[in-house]
Amino acid sequence: MSINIKLEVFEGPFELLFHLIEKAKVDIYDIPIADITDQYINYLKMMQSLDIDLASEFLVMAATLLEIKSKMLLPKAPKNDEIEDSDPREELVKKLLEYKAFKELSFVLKEKLSINEKALCKDSNLADEIIDSFTLPDKLSIEILLEKFQMLMKKRESFNNRGFGKIYRDNITVEDKITQILKILSSARVLYFDDLILDCINKLEAILTFLAVLELIKRRKIYVEQSSNFDKIIVRRR
Amino acid sequence: MDIRKIKAVIECLLFVTGDPVSLKELSIVLEVDQNTLRKIINQLIDDYNDSIRGIKIIEINGSYQLCSKPELYEYVEKLLKPKAKTGLSQASLETLSIIAYKQPITKSAIDSVRGVKSDACITRLLEKDMIKEVGRMEGPGRPILYGTTDTFLRLFGLKNISELPPLKDFE
Amino acid sequence: MDIRKIKAVIECLLFVTGDPVSLKELSIVLEVDQNTLRKIINQLIDDYNDSIRGIKIIEINGSYQLCSKPELYEYVEKLLKPKAKTGLSQASLETLSIIAYKQPITKSAIDSVRGVKSDACITRLLEKDMIKEVGRMEGPGRPILYGTTDTFLRLFGLKNISELPPLKDFE
């Protein structure tokens, strides 16, 4: 006999809590915290038994719920005029409601998006074409190009850092770099280490280049010299 | 210049650039003061509402841009391979709503409202040009602050950020 | 579909594509026979002749394309000139900067840095004698390699390409 489990996947602990609160049909301002905590933990256990990885946020929330539950069990302190006896659930409820407000808003935005994304704009190719037809000035500052190029590099770098993978020069290896350096040195007698690094499109490639230089030194194919501190490092063929 | 010619020039300029053009730039090119020009553009926007027109003018942060009428999208889809829709997940839309209301905001502040990490959503929104880095917060680590872009306003049909629908009271 | 709607759809389609669209394609999308459609487009072309319009439809080899009215070109120039003090569009400047720093480089390598196609920019930079073909890359398809020209060096006041300012650390 097979058991069908309809497993709902929740984006985060707030979503799971909302689901439990709605299912229990209770007032969000008066959550029966012991019940909800048990249900919450049961759900986590079920997920674990199914070998489903849970984000650590789910466990943090479980700890928070247990803490609130234990505070609720403590006998109420005798009325004190100076210290307002606050409900241990208050902060959680506030966060839940804030999250709910944004969630509802996101549906409104989704509706707006579904209409307005169908209004298409034109690209600026025509304007670019016209601008490129203007005559060039007599002189231009090279800084403009430098700035443009650095901006592009920065954009690429930040995308790379966000796990987009490399966009350029795919699958480059240390061996590729070694071949490249040897090729340059087969026609040029010397080359500057700086130039090798400057030629790199991102940090990974710079690291690979550095490793290639080390490897070539080890293989006794090249040697490097530097006449004094902070001078350019020269790479020579052996 | 008569008003008909002014309207013609505006249509021509918006068509050629494709991108939003500010009221100020239009006013300089046309040599018409901004107040008068704004009235003329509003008239022009009404003219475009005519059912015989397939394009319209939208206003974003005091700039104007031509775009196709959304209600004719089905024909565009029929002619062109359907352009990839914006395709934002519910999680990304939530993240975007939080950024829209609380901007400038850091990643960890977004995480704390959502109760989960928002890294993937933020990357996606940056990639889609819906949000951008608007600065750094003073303090340890100087975390990046995020805000919405003009693309966001355009895709959600907002003239500016104050046109966001009200956030239901959650106090 | 009534004739007003057909006109609106045609305007919308020509606006969105930017490129010429054939009568046949329009006829398929609109489900209107080509003869009828040709008559409607001719009417539409007349509508555009109205002095209130800044764009018009041109016919090329049985295809139709939207373009700006040539008699309004002076205004286009007035708008774009201040944005183009360099005489190069932002897209072309970007392309040129990549070629300058990474030469010799193929078109597909440029595209991948920019994230968009650079064909048109490369053509215009070649026309402006800013770049030239410097050889072919070994490998499949032997793609063309581009590099900068002497005209480029002169314009930017460089004696040779090694005088390019060094990149600041790309952190």
Coordinates of C-alpha atoms in Angstrom, one line a residue, chain A residues 9-157:
Chain A
V9 CA 7.0 23.4 0.2
F10 CA 7.5 26.6 2.1
E11 CA 9.8 29.3 1.0
G12 CA 10.6 30.2 4.6
P13 CA 9.6 29.8 8.2
F14 CA 7.1 32.7 8.0
E15 CA 5.2 31.0 5.2
L16 CA 5.1 27.7 7.1
L17 CA 3.8 29.5 10.3
F18 CA 1.1 31.3 8.3
H19 CA 0.0 28.0 6.8
L20 CA -0.2 26.4 10.3
I21 CA -2.1 29.4 11.8
E22 CA -4.6 29.5 8.9
K23 CA -5.1 25.8 9.2
A24 CA -5.7 26.0 12.9
K25 CA -8.2 28.9 12.3
V26 CA -6.8 30.9 15.1
D27 CA -6.4 34.6 15.7
I28 CA -3.0 35.8 14.7
Y29 CA -2.9 38.1 17.8
D30 CA -3.6 35.2 20.1
I31 CA -1.6 32.3 18.7
P32 CA -1.8 29.1 20.8
I33 CA 1.9 28.9 20.8
A34 CA 2.3 25.4 22.3
D35 CA 0.1 23.8 19.6
I36 CA 1.6 25.7 16.8
T37 CA 5.2 25.0 18.0
D38 CA 4.4 21.3 18.1
Q39 CA 3.0 21.3 14.6
Y40 CA 5.9 23.4 13.4
I41 CA 8.4 20.9 14.8
N42 CA 6.4 17.9 13.4
Y43 CA 6.6 19.4 10.0
L44 CA 10.4 19.9 10.3
K45 CA 10.7 16.3 11.5
M46 CA 8.7 15.1 8.5
M47 CA 10.9 17.0 6.1
Q48 CA 14.0 15.6 7.7
S49 CA 12.6 12.0 7.6
L50 CA 12.2 12.6 3.8
D51 CA 15.8 13.7 3.6
I52 CA 14.7 17.2 2.4
D53 CA 17.3 19.8 3.2
L54 CA 15.9 22.6 5.2
A55 CA 17.3 26.1 5.3
S56 CA 18.8 26.9 8.6
E57 CA 16.2 29.7 9.0
F58 CA 13.6 27.0 9.8
L59 CA 15.7 25.7 12.7
V60 CA 16.3 29.2 14.0
M61 CA 12.5 29.8 14.0
A62 CA 12.0 26.5 15.8
A63 CA 14.3 27.7 18.6
T64 CA 12.4 31.0 18.7
L65 CA 9.1 29.3 19.0
L66 CA 10.4 27.0 21.8
E67 CA 11.7 30.1 23.6
I68 CA 8.4 31.8 23.4
K69 CA 6.6 28.7 24.5
S70 CA 8.8 28.4 27.6
K71 CA 8.3 32.0 28.5
M72 CA 4.5 31.6 28.2
L73 CA 4.8 28.7 30.7
L74 CA 6.5 30.8 33.3
P75 CA 4.1 32.1 36.0
K76 CA 3.2 35.7 35.4
A77 CA 5.2 38.1 37.4
P78 CA 3.1 40.0 39.9
K79 CA 1.7 43.2 38.5
N80 CA 4.4 45.9 38.4
D81 CA 3.5 49.4 37.6
E82 CA 6.9 50.3 36.2
I83 CA 7.5 47.4 33.9
E84 CA 4.8 46.7 31.3
D85 CA 4.3 42.9 31.2
S86 CA 4.8 42.3 27.5
D87 CA 3.5 39.3 25.6
P88 CA 6.4 37.1 24.5
R89 CA 4.6 36.6 21.2
E90 CA 4.4 40.2 20.4
E91 CA 7.6 40.5 18.4
L92 CA 6.9 37.4 16.4
V93 CA 3.4 38.6 15.6
K94 CA 4.7 41.9 14.4
K95 CA 7.1 40.3 12.1
L96 CA 4.5 37.9 10.7
L97 CA 2.2 40.8 10.0
E98 CA 4.8 42.9 8.3
Y99 CA 5.7 39.9 6.1
K100 CA 2.1 39.3 5.3
A101 CA 1.6 43.0 4.3
F102 CA 4.5 42.7 1.8
K103 CA 3.3 39.4 0.6
E104 CA -0.1 40.9 -0.2
L105 CA 1.5 43.8 -1.9
S106 CA 3.6 41.5 -4.1
F107 CA 0.3 40.2 -5.5
V108 CA -0.8 43.7 -6.4
L109 CA 2.5 44.4 -8.0
K110 CA 2.4 41.1 -9.9
E111 CA -0.9 42.2 -11.4
K112 CA 0.5 45.5 -12.5
L113 CA 3.5 43.8 -14.0
S114 CA 1.5 41.4 -16.0
I115 CA -0.2 44.3 -17.7
N116 CA 2.7 46.7 -18.1
E117 CA 5.4 44.3 -19.2
K118 CA 3.4 43.9 -22.4
A119 CA 4.1 47.5 -23.3
L120 CA 7.3 47.1 -25.3
C121 CA 9.9 49.8 -25.8
K122 CA 12.2 50.3 -28.8
D123 CA 15.9 49.9 -28.4
S124 CA 18.2 52.9 -28.9
N125 CA 19.9 51.5 -32.0
L126 CA 18.6 54.3 -34.2
A127 CA 19.9 57.0 -31.9
D128 CA 23.3 55.3 -31.6
E129 CA 23.4 55.1 -35.4
I130 CA 22.7 58.8 -35.7
I131 CA 25.3 59.7 -33.0
D132 CA 27.9 57.6 -34.7
S133 CA 27.3 59.5 -37.9
F134 CA 28.4 62.8 -36.3
T135 CA 31.9 63.9 -37.1
L136 CA 34.5 63.1 -34.5
P137 CA 36.2 65.9 -32.5
D138 CA 39.9 66.5 -33.2
K139 CA 41.0 65.0 -29.9
L140 CA 39.4 62.8 -27.3
S141 CA 40.7 61.9 -23.8
I142 CA 41.8 58.4 -23.4
E143 CA 40.3 58.5 -19.9
I144 CA 36.9 58.1 -21.5
L145 CA 37.9 54.7 -22.8
L146 CA 39.6 53.6 -19.6
E147 CA 36.5 54.5 -17.6
K148 CA 34.2 52.6 -20.0
F149 CA 36.4 49.6 -19.9
Q150 CA 36.7 49.6 -16.1
M151 CA 32.9 49.9 -15.8
L152 CA 32.4 46.9 -18.0
M153 CA 34.9 44.9 -16.0
K154 CA 33.3 45.9 -12.8
K155 CA 29.9 44.9 -14.0
R156 CA 31.2 41.5 -15.2
E157 CA 33.1 41.0 -11.9

